[in-house]
PDB file of N, CA and C in Angstrom:
ATOM      1  N   MET A 927     -12.525  11.007   9.965  1.00  0.00           N
ATOM      2  CA  MET A 927     -11.362  10.934   9.089  1.00  0.00           C
ATOM      3  C   MET A 927     -11.730  10.043   7.891  1.00  0.00           C
ATOM      4  N   ASN A 928     -11.494  10.541   6.685  1.00  0.00           N
ATOM      5  CA  ASN A 928     -11.775   9.730   5.500  1.00  0.00           C
ATOM      6  C   ASN A 928     -10.577   8.836   5.171  1.00  0.00           C
ATOM      7  N   ASN A 929     -10.740   7.975   4.184  1.00  0.00           N
ATOM      8  CA  ASN A 929      -9.699   7.002   3.844  1.00  0.00           C
ATOM      9  C   ASN A 929      -8.399   7.668   3.410  1.00  0.00           C
ATOM     10  N   ILE A 930      -8.474   8.716   2.597  1.00  0.00           N
ATOM     11  CA  ILE A 930      -7.248   9.376   2.127  1.00  0.00           C
ATOM     12  C   ILE A 930      -6.521  10.026   3.292  1.00  0.00           C
ATOM     13  N   ASP A 931      -7.251  10.663   4.217  1.00  0.00           N
ATOM     14  CA  ASP A 931      -6.604  11.259   5.385  1.00  0.00           C
ATOM     15  C   ASP A 931      -5.922  10.195   6.248  1.00  0.00           C
ATOM     16  N   ALA A 932      -6.582   9.053   6.404  1.00  0.00           N
ATOM     17  CA  ALA A 932      -5.979   7.954   7.168  1.00  0.00           C
ATOM     18  C   ALA A 932      -4.719   7.447   6.476  1.00  0.00           C
ATOM     19  N   TYR A 933      -4.784   7.338   5.175  1.00  0.00           N
ATOM     20  CA  TYR A 933      -3.641   6.883   4.378  1.00  0.00           C
ATOM     21  C   TYR A 933      -2.484   7.882   4.460  1.00  0.00           C
ATOM     22  N   LYS A 934      -2.799   9.173   4.426  1.00  0.00           N
ATOM     23  CA  LYS A 934      -1.766  10.206   4.584  1.00  0.00           C
ATOM     24  C   LYS A 934      -1.064  10.049   5.926  1.00  0.00           C
ATOM     25  N   GLN A 935      -1.849   9.824   6.957  1.00  0.00           N
ATOM     26  CA  GLN A 935      -1.297   9.664   8.303  1.00  0.00           C
ATOM     27  C   GLN A 935      -0.367   8.451   8.380  1.00  0.00           C
ATOM     28  N   ILE A 936      -0.771   7.357   7.775  1.00  0.00           N
ATOM     29  CA  ILE A 936       0.072   6.156   7.771  1.00  0.00           C
ATOM     30  C   ILE A 936       1.394   6.437   7.060  1.00  0.00           C
ATOM     31  N   HIS A 937       1.341   7.119   5.921  1.00  0.00           N
ATOM     32  CA  HIS A 937       2.565   7.445   5.180  1.00  0.00           C
ATOM     33  C   HIS A 937       3.482   8.366   5.988  1.00  0.00           C
ATOM     34  N   GLU A 938       2.887   9.342   6.655  1.00  0.00           N
ATOM     35  CA  GLU A 938       3.692  10.290   7.426  1.00  0.00           C
ATOM     36  C   GLU A 938       4.344   9.631   8.635  1.00  0.00           C
ATOM     37  N   GLN A 939       3.687   8.676   9.248  1.00  0.00           N
ATOM     38  CA  GLN A 939       4.205   8.020  10.447  1.00  0.00           C
ATOM     39  C   GLN A 939       5.185   6.900  10.144  1.00  0.00           C
ATOM     40  N   GLY A 940       5.067   6.275   8.995  1.00  0.00           N
ATOM     41  CA  GLY A 940       5.922   5.136   8.669  1.00  0.00           C
ATOM     42  C   GLY A 940       6.807   5.427   7.475  1.00  0.00           C
ATOM     43  N   SER A 941       8.084   5.639   7.717  1.00  0.00           N
ATOM     44  CA  SER A 941       8.990   5.989   6.624  1.00  0.00           C
ATOM     45  C   SER A 941       9.149   4.863   5.606  1.00  0.00           C
ATOM     46  N   LYS A 942       8.949   3.619   6.030  1.00  0.00           N
ATOM     47  CA  LYS A 942       9.094   2.499   5.098  1.00  0.00           C
ATOM     48  C   LYS A 942       7.785   2.148   4.401  1.00  0.00           C
ATOM     49  N   PHE A 943       6.670   2.646   4.912  1.00  0.00           N
ATOM     50  CA  PHE A 943       5.376   2.346   4.310  1.00  0.00           C
ATOM     51  C   PHE A 943       5.309   2.952   2.911  1.00  0.00           C
ATOM     52  N   GLY A 944       5.040   2.119   1.925  1.00  0.00           N
ATOM     53  CA  GLY A 944       4.938   2.590   0.548  1.00  0.00           C
ATOM     54  C   GLY A 944       6.265   2.913  -0.093  1.00  0.00           C
ATOM     55  N   ALA A 945       7.356   2.380   0.457  1.00  0.00           N
ATOM     56  CA  ALA A 945       8.688   2.740  -0.031  1.00  0.00           C
ATOM     57  C   ALA A 945       9.477   1.567  -0.596  1.00  0.00           C
ATOM     58  N   ARG A 946       8.845   0.403  -0.781  1.00  0.00           N
ATOM     59  CA  ARG A 946       9.583  -0.755  -1.295  1.00  0.00           C
ATOM     60  C   ARG A 946       9.413  -0.874  -2.797  1.00  0.00           C
ATOM     61  N   PRO A 947      10.514  -0.978  -3.537  1.00  0.00           N
ATOM     62  CA  PRO A 947      10.414  -1.084  -4.996  1.00  0.00           C
ATOM     63  C   PRO A 947       9.761  -2.374  -5.463  1.00  0.00           C
ATOM     64  N   ASP A 948       9.692  -3.382  -4.580  1.00  0.00           N
ATOM     65  CA  ASP A 948       9.065  -4.649  -4.958  1.00  0.00           C
ATOM     66  C   ASP A 948       7.630  -4.741  -4.450  1.00  0.00           C
ATOM     67  N   ALA A 949       7.051  -3.591  -4.089  1.00  0.00           N
ATOM     68  CA  ALA A 949       5.661  -3.515  -3.627  1.00  0.00           C
ATOM     69  C   ALA A 949       5.398  -4.478  -2.470  1.00  0.00           C
ATOM     70  N   GLY A 950       6.247  -4.446  -1.503  1.00  0.00           N
ATOM     71  CA  GLY A 950       6.057  -5.294  -0.331  1.00  0.00           C
ATOM     72  C   GLY A 950       6.252  -6.769  -0.604  1.00  0.00           C
ATOM     73  N   GLY A 951       7.033  -7.082  -1.627  1.00  0.00           N
ATOM     74  CA  GLY A 951       7.302  -8.474  -1.975  1.00  0.00           C
ATOM     75  C   GLY A 951       6.279  -9.071  -2.930  1.00  0.00           C
ATOM     76  N   LEU A 952       5.309  -8.283  -3.357  1.00  0.00           N
ATOM     77  CA  LEU A 952       4.259  -8.799  -4.233  1.00  0.00           C
ATOM     78  C   LEU A 952       4.695  -8.930  -5.686  1.00  0.00           C
ATOM     79  N   THR A 953       5.796  -8.317  -6.040  1.00  0.00           N
ATOM     80  CA  THR A 953       6.226  -8.318  -7.444  1.00  0.00           C
ATOM     81  C   THR A 953       7.414  -9.237  -7.658  1.00  0.00           C
ATOM     82  N   LYS A 954       7.285 -10.477  -7.268  1.00  0.00           N
ATOM     83  CA  LYS A 954       8.380 -11.440  -7.369  1.00  0.00           C
ATOM     84  C   LYS A 954       8.856 -11.623  -8.808  1.00  0.00           C
ATOM     85  N   ASN A 955       7.980 -11.455  -9.752  1.00  0.00           N
ATOM     86  CA  ASN A 955       8.327 -11.651 -11.160  1.00  0.00           C
ATOM     87  C   ASN A 955       8.476 -10.334 -11.914  1.00  0.00           C
ATOM     88  N   ILE A 956       8.816  -9.265 -11.208  1.00  0.00           N
ATOM     89  CA  ILE A 956       8.877  -7.959 -11.853  1.00  0.00           C
ATOM     90  C   ILE A 956       9.924  -7.900 -12.953  1.00  0.00           C
ATOM     91  N   ASP A 957      11.038  -8.581 -12.791  1.00  0.00           N
ATOM     92  CA  ASP A 957      12.063  -8.558 -13.836  1.00  0.00           C
ATOM     93  C   ASP A 957      11.541  -9.169 -15.130  1.00  0.00           C
ATOM     94  N   LYS A 958      10.749 -10.231 -15.028  1.00  0.00           N
ATOM     95  CA  LYS A 958      10.135 -10.828 -16.215  1.00  0.00           C
ATOM     96  C   LYS A 958       9.144  -9.858 -16.839  1.00  0.00           C
ATOM     97  N   ALA A 959       8.386  -9.174 -16.019  1.00  0.00           N
ATOM     98  CA  ALA A 959       7.413  -8.205 -16.535  1.00  0.00           C
ATOM     99  C   ALA A 959       8.116  -7.051 -17.236  1.00  0.00           C
ATOM    100  N   ILE A 960       9.221  -6.589 -16.677  1.00  0.00           N
ATOM    101  CA  ILE A 960       9.967  -5.490 -17.289  1.00  0.00           C
ATOM    102  C   ILE A 960      10.515  -5.922 -18.645  1.00  0.00           C
ATOM    103  N   LYS A 961      11.035  -7.127 -18.740  1.00  0.00           N
ATOM    104  CA  LYS A 961      11.528  -7.619 -20.032  1.00  0.00           C
ATOM    105  C   LYS A 961      10.398  -7.714 -21.048  1.00  0.00           C
ATOM    106  N   SER A 962       9.220  -8.096 -20.587  1.00  0.00           N
ATOM    107  CA  SER A 962       8.066  -8.170 -21.480  1.00  0.00           C
ATOM    108  C   SER A 962       7.688  -6.787 -21.985  1.00  0.00           C
ATOM    109  N   ILE A 963       7.757  -5.795 -21.130  1.00  0.00           N
ATOM    110  CA  ILE A 963       7.465  -4.413 -21.537  1.00  0.00           C
ATOM    111  C   ILE A 963       8.426  -3.989 -22.635  1.00  0.00           C
ATOM    112  N   GLU A 964       9.685  -4.320 -22.461  1.00  0.00           N
ATOM    113  CA  GLU A 964      10.705  -3.918 -23.433  1.00  0.00           C
ATOM    114  C   GLU A 964      10.518  -4.591 -24.791  1.00  0.00           C
ATOM    115  N   ASN A 965       9.846  -5.738 -24.819  1.00  0.00           N
ATOM    116  CA  ASN A 965       9.649  -6.476 -26.064  1.00  0.00           C
ATOM    117  C   ASN A 965       8.371  -6.077 -26.807  1.00  0.00           C
ATOM    118  N   HIS A 966       7.645  -5.097 -26.307  1.00  0.00           N
ATOM    119  CA  HIS A 966       6.400  -4.668 -26.928  1.00  0.00           C
ATOM    120  C   HIS A 966       6.457  -3.175 -27.248  1.00  0.00           C
ATOM    121  N   GLU A 967       5.436  -2.687 -27.861  1.00  0.00           N
ATOM    122  CA  GLU A 967       5.379  -1.288 -28.286  1.00  0.00           C
ATOM    123  C   GLU A 967       4.828  -0.355 -27.203  1.00  0.00           C
ATOM    124  N   PHE A 968       4.883  -0.777 -25.972  1.00  0.00           N
ATOM    125  CA  PHE A 968       4.417   0.077 -24.891  1.00  0.00           C
ATOM    126  C   PHE A 968       5.389   1.230 -24.687  1.00  0.00           C
ATOM    127  N   HIS A 969       4.865   2.393 -24.356  1.00  0.00           N
ATOM    128  CA  HIS A 969       5.768   3.515 -24.125  1.00  0.00           C
ATOM    129  C   HIS A 969       5.416   4.344 -22.897  1.00  0.00           C
ATOM    130  N   SER A 970       4.318   3.986 -22.218  1.00  0.00           N
ATOM    131  CA  SER A 970       3.951   4.770 -21.041  1.00  0.00           C
ATOM    132  C   SER A 970       3.374   3.865 -19.954  1.00  0.00           C
ATOM    133  N   ILE A 971       3.753   4.185 -18.715  1.00  0.00           N
ATOM    134  CA  ILE A 971       3.347   3.386 -17.557  1.00  0.00           C
ATOM    135  C   ILE A 971       2.918   4.339 -16.442  1.00  0.00           C
ATOM    136  N   LEU A 972       1.798   4.037 -15.816  1.00  0.00           N
ATOM    137  CA  LEU A 972       1.339   4.767 -14.644  1.00  0.00           C
ATOM    138  C   LEU A 972       1.231   3.781 -13.483  1.00  0.00           C
ATOM    139  N   ASP A 973       1.884   4.099 -12.383  1.00  0.00           N
ATOM    140  CA  ASP A 973       1.730   3.313 -11.162  1.00  0.00           C
ATOM    141  C   ASP A 973       0.740   4.052 -10.281  1.00  0.00           C
ATOM    142  N   TYR A 974      -0.486   3.550 -10.236  1.00  0.00           N
ATOM    143  CA  TYR A 974      -1.565   4.186  -9.491  1.00  0.00           C
ATOM    144  C   TYR A 974      -1.516   3.694  -8.045  1.00  0.00           C
ATOM    145  N   GLY A 975      -1.366   4.633  -7.116  1.00  0.00           N
ATOM    146  CA  GLY A 975      -1.194   4.268  -5.713  1.00  0.00           C
ATOM    147  C   GLY A 975       0.275   3.995  -5.432  1.00  0.00           C
ATOM    148  N   THR A 976       1.129   4.876  -5.935  1.00  0.00           N
ATOM    149  CA  THR A 976       2.575   4.641  -5.932  1.00  0.00           C
ATOM    150  C   THR A 976       3.245   4.767  -4.569  1.00  0.00           C
ATOM    151  N   GLY A 977       2.496   5.202  -3.554  1.00  0.00           N
ATOM    152  CA  GLY A 977       3.127   5.375  -2.243  1.00  0.00           C
ATOM    153  C   GLY A 977       4.201   6.443  -2.316  1.00  0.00           C
ATOM    154  N   LYS A 978       5.387   6.118  -1.886  1.00  0.00           N
ATOM    155  CA  LYS A 978       6.493   7.070  -1.916  1.00  0.00           C
ATOM    156  C   LYS A 978       7.283   7.010  -3.222  1.00  0.00           C
ATOM    157  N   GLY A 979       6.791   6.253  -4.196  1.00  0.00           N
ATOM    158  CA  GLY A 979       7.378   6.256  -5.529  1.00  0.00           C
ATOM    159  C   GLY A 979       8.521   5.287  -5.754  1.00  0.00           C
ATOM    160  N   ALA A 980       8.741   4.359  -4.859  1.00  0.00           N
ATOM    161  CA  ALA A 980       9.872   3.445  -5.007  1.00  0.00           C
ATOM    162  C   ALA A 980       9.754   2.587  -6.268  1.00  0.00           C
ATOM    163  N   PHE A 981       8.539   2.115  -6.574  1.00  0.00           N
ATOM    164  CA  PHE A 981       8.368   1.281  -7.764  1.00  0.00           C
ATOM    165  C   PHE A 981       8.575   2.118  -9.030  1.00  0.00           C
ATOM    166  N   VAL A 982       8.053   3.338  -9.036  1.00  0.00           N
ATOM    167  CA  VAL A 982       8.264   4.233 -10.183  1.00  0.00           C
ATOM    168  C   VAL A 982       9.756   4.471 -10.387  1.00  0.00           C
ATOM    169  N   ASN A 983      10.462   4.759  -9.314  1.00  0.00           N
ATOM    170  CA  ASN A 983      11.909   4.992  -9.419  1.00  0.00           C
ATOM    171  C   ASN A 983      12.638   3.747  -9.902  1.00  0.00           C
ATOM    172  N   HIS A 984      12.192   2.576  -9.442  1.00  0.00           N
ATOM    173  CA  HIS A 984      12.794   1.319  -9.901  1.00  0.00           C
ATOM    174  C   HIS A 984      12.605   1.164 -11.411  1.00  0.00           C
ATOM    175  N   LEU A 985      11.386   1.417 -11.884  1.00  0.00           N
ATOM    176  CA  LEU A 985      11.130   1.324 -13.326  1.00  0.00           C
ATOM    177  C   LEU A 985      11.955   2.340 -14.097  1.00  0.00           C
ATOM    178  N   ARG A 986      12.030   3.552 -13.595  1.00  0.00           N
ATOM    179  CA  ARG A 986      12.810   4.597 -14.278  1.00  0.00           C
ATOM    180  C   ARG A 986      14.292   4.238 -14.347  1.00  0.00           C
ATOM    181  N   ASN A 987      14.782   3.572 -13.315  1.00  0.00           N
ATOM    182  CA  ASN A 987      16.198   3.176 -13.305  1.00  0.00           C
ATOM    183  C   ASN A 987      16.460   1.927 -14.133  1.00  0.00           C
ATOM    184  N   THR A 988      15.418   1.135 -14.380  1.00  0.00           N
ATOM    185  CA  THR A 988      15.570  -0.127 -15.093  1.00  0.00           C
ATOM    186  C   THR A 988      15.296  -0.005 -16.585  1.00  0.00           C
ATOM    187  N   LEU A 989      14.249   0.719 -16.929  1.00  0.00           N
ATOM    188  CA  LEU A 989      13.863   0.866 -18.334  1.00  0.00           C
ATOM    189  C   LEU A 989      14.596   2.041 -18.979  1.00  0.00           C
ATOM    190  N   SER A 990      14.654   2.031 -20.288  1.00  0.00           N
ATOM    191  CA  SER A 990      15.341   3.114 -21.000  1.00  0.00           C
ATOM    192  C   SER A 990      14.531   4.406 -20.917  1.00  0.00           C
ATOM    193  N   GLU A 991      15.157   5.485 -21.318  1.00  0.00           N
ATOM    194  CA  GLU A 991      14.544   6.805 -21.238  1.00  0.00           C
ATOM    195  C   GLU A 991      13.397   7.006 -22.230  1.00  0.00           C
ATOM    196  N   LYS A 992      13.193   6.066 -23.141  1.00  0.00           N
ATOM    197  CA  LYS A 992      12.105   6.224 -24.109  1.00  0.00           C
ATOM    198  C   LYS A 992      10.732   6.045 -23.466  1.00  0.00           C
ATOM    199  N   TYR A 993      10.690   5.527 -22.236  1.00  0.00           N
ATOM    200  CA  TYR A 993       9.432   5.275 -21.548  1.00  0.00           C
ATOM    201  C   TYR A 993       9.023   6.470 -20.688  1.00  0.00           C
ATOM    202  N   ILE A 994       7.735   6.760 -20.722  1.00  0.00           N
ATOM    203  CA  ILE A 994       7.155   7.734 -19.803  1.00  0.00           C
ATOM    204  C   ILE A 994       6.643   6.927 -18.618  1.00  0.00           C
ATOM    205  N   ILE A 995       7.183   7.202 -17.443  1.00  0.00           N
ATOM    206  CA  ILE A 995       6.809   6.448 -16.246  1.00  0.00           C
ATOM    207  C   ILE A 995       6.382   7.448 -15.179  1.00  0.00           C
ATOM    208  N   ASP A 996       5.117   7.395 -14.829  1.00  0.00           N
ATOM    209  CA  ASP A 996       4.556   8.320 -13.849  1.00  0.00           C
ATOM    210  C   ASP A 996       3.951   7.553 -12.690  1.00  0.00           C
ATOM    211  N   GLY A 997       3.799   8.247 -11.584  1.00  0.00           N
ATOM    212  CA  GLY A 997       3.136   7.681 -10.424  1.00  0.00           C
ATOM    213  C   GLY A 997       2.081   8.636  -9.914  1.00  0.00           C
ATOM    214  N   TYR A 998       1.095   8.081  -9.260  1.00  0.00           N
ATOM    215  CA  TYR A 998       0.040   8.890  -8.653  1.00  0.00           C
ATOM    216  C   TYR A 998      -0.365   8.271  -7.331  1.00  0.00           C
ATOM    217  N   ASP A 999      -0.472   9.113  -6.314  1.00  0.00           N
ATOM    218  CA  ASP A 999      -0.977   8.685  -5.022  1.00  0.00           C
ATOM    219  C   ASP A 999      -1.597   9.900  -4.341  1.00  0.00           C
ATOM    220  N   PRO A1000      -2.905   9.909  -4.150  1.00  0.00           N
ATOM    221  CA  PRO A1000      -3.557  11.086  -3.582  1.00  0.00           C
ATOM    222  C   PRO A1000      -3.153  11.392  -2.143  1.00  0.00           C
ATOM    223  N   ALA A1001      -2.543  10.434  -1.464  1.00  0.00           N
ATOM    224  CA  ALA A1001      -2.182  10.620  -0.063  1.00  0.00           C
ATOM    225  C   ALA A1001      -0.736  11.049   0.150  1.00  0.00           C
ATOM    226  N   VAL A1002       0.036  11.156  -0.918  1.00  0.00           N
ATOM    227  CA  VAL A1002       1.445  11.515  -0.792  1.00  0.00           C
ATOM    228  C   VAL A1002       1.699  12.793  -1.606  1.00  0.00           C
ATOM    229  N   LYS A1003       2.078  13.850  -0.926  1.00  0.00           N
ATOM    230  CA  LYS A1003       2.195  15.165  -1.555  1.00  0.00           C
ATOM    231  C   LYS A1003       3.068  15.154  -2.809  1.00  0.00           C
ATOM    232  N   ALA A1004       4.159  14.423  -2.781  1.00  0.00           N
ATOM    233  CA  ALA A1004       5.075  14.386  -3.933  1.00  0.00           C
ATOM    234  C   ALA A1004       4.453  13.718  -5.154  1.00  0.00           C
ATOM    235  N   TRP A1005       3.382  12.959  -4.959  1.00  0.00           N
ATOM    236  CA  TRP A1005       2.786  12.180  -6.051  1.00  0.00           C
ATOM    237  C   TRP A1005       1.289  12.445  -6.223  1.00  0.00           C
ATOM    238  N   ASN A1006       0.759  13.539  -5.669  1.00  0.00           N
ATOM    239  CA  ASN A1006      -0.688  13.720  -5.673  1.00  0.00           C
ATOM    240  C   ASN A1006      -1.243  14.553  -6.832  1.00  0.00           C
ATOM    241  N   ASN A1007      -0.437  14.817  -7.845  1.00  0.00           N
ATOM    242  CA  ASN A1007      -0.957  15.478  -9.046  1.00  0.00           C
ATOM    243  C   ASN A1007      -1.630  14.433  -9.924  1.00  0.00           C
ATOM    244  N   LYS A1008      -2.920  14.638 -10.174  1.00  0.00           N
ATOM    245  CA  LYS A1008      -3.668  13.665 -10.970  1.00  0.00           C
ATOM    246  C   LYS A1008      -3.067  13.555 -12.366  1.00  0.00           C
ATOM    247  N   PRO A1009      -2.883  12.333 -12.831  1.00  0.00           N
ATOM    248  CA  PRO A1009      -2.305  12.140 -14.162  1.00  0.00           C
ATOM    249  C   PRO A1009      -3.267  12.603 -15.251  1.00  0.00           C
ATOM    250  N   LYS A1010      -2.670  13.108 -16.308  1.00  0.00           N
ATOM    251  CA  LYS A1010      -3.459  13.520 -17.464  1.00  0.00           C
ATOM    252  C   LYS A1010      -2.983  12.702 -18.651  1.00  0.00           C
ATOM    253  N   GLY A1011      -3.858  12.440 -19.547  1.00  0.00           N
ATOM    254  CA  GLY A1011      -3.472  11.667 -20.714  1.00  0.00           C
ATOM    255  C   GLY A1011      -3.761  10.194 -20.538  1.00  0.00           C
ATOM    256  N   LYS A1012      -3.244   9.428 -21.478  1.00  0.00           N
ATOM    257  CA  LYS A1012      -3.470   7.986 -21.505  1.00  0.00           C
ATOM    258  C   LYS A1012      -2.155   7.247 -21.301  1.00  0.00           C
ATOM    259  N   TYR A1013      -2.265   6.024 -20.766  1.00  0.00           N
ATOM    260  CA  TYR A1013      -1.105   5.188 -20.510  1.00  0.00           C
ATOM    261  C   TYR A1013      -1.332   3.816 -21.123  1.00  0.00           C
ATOM    262  N   ASN A1014      -0.260   3.210 -21.616  1.00  0.00           N
ATOM    263  CA  ASN A1014      -0.357   1.855 -22.148  1.00  0.00           C
ATOM    264  C   ASN A1014      -0.517   0.829 -21.037  1.00  0.00           C
ATOM    265  N   ILE A1015       0.134   1.068 -19.913  1.00  0.00           N
ATOM    266  CA  ILE A1015       0.098   0.144 -18.778  1.00  0.00           C
ATOM    267  C   ILE A1015      -0.228   0.938 -17.520  1.00  0.00           C
ATOM    268  N   VAL A1016      -1.154   0.418 -16.722  1.00  0.00           N
ATOM    269  CA  VAL A1016      -1.440   1.010 -15.411  1.00  0.00           C
ATOM    270  C   VAL A1016      -1.256  -0.100 -14.382  1.00  0.00           C
ATOM    271  N   THR A1017      -0.361   0.135 -13.433  1.00  0.00           N
ATOM    272  CA  THR A1017      -0.167  -0.820 -12.344  1.00  0.00           C
ATOM    273  C   THR A1017      -0.905  -0.300 -11.121  1.00  0.00           C
ATOM    274  N   CYS A1018      -1.379  -1.204 -10.317  1.00  0.00           N
ATOM    275  CA  CYS A1018      -2.091  -0.872  -9.075  1.00  0.00           C
ATOM    276  C   CYS A1018      -1.769  -2.018  -8.112  1.00  0.00           C
ATOM    277  N   ILE A1019      -0.564  -1.968  -7.551  1.00  0.00           N
ATOM    278  CA  ILE A1019      -0.045  -3.078  -6.757  1.00  0.00           C
ATOM    279  C   ILE A1019      -0.173  -2.768  -5.266  1.00  0.00           C
ATOM    280  N   ASP A1020      -0.807  -3.642  -4.555  1.00  0.00           N
ATOM    281  CA  ASP A1020      -0.972  -3.523  -3.101  1.00  0.00           C
ATOM    282  C   ASP A1020      -1.662  -2.207  -2.715  1.00  0.00           C
ATOM    283  N   VAL A1021      -2.684  -1.851  -3.472  1.00  0.00           N
ATOM    284  CA  VAL A1021      -3.414  -0.611  -3.209  1.00  0.00           C
ATOM    285  C   VAL A1021      -4.755  -0.894  -2.542  1.00  0.00           C
ATOM    286  N   LEU A1022      -5.501  -1.828  -3.079  1.00  0.00           N
ATOM    287  CA  LEU A1022      -6.808  -2.153  -2.529  1.00  0.00           C
ATOM    288  C   LEU A1022      -6.640  -3.167  -1.416  1.00  0.00           C
ATOM    289  N   GLU A1023      -6.917  -2.761  -0.224  1.00  0.00           N
ATOM    290  CA  GLU A1023      -6.732  -3.639   0.942  1.00  0.00           C
ATOM    291  C   GLU A1023      -7.987  -4.426   1.211  1.00  0.00           C
TER     292      GLU A1023
END
């Protein structure tokens, strides 16, 4: 079994795995980061290793519609389309174990 297959299995077995908008508590200062994004000319964000997309959904619900916010996770069917194009910000929170 390769790493992606193992990761798929973990996601399928654990409904809460990869589903926290605060990335398992690692993003304690996310509100400050979001305000910083709003104060700059950034317009696109990619959450690489998005799990079930909770952080992407949080950003989409928090930031205005002018932002392009995408997620990618090769182990989760809903998010396994490889991103195309360029992004101003790429997050990779709690992905590398």
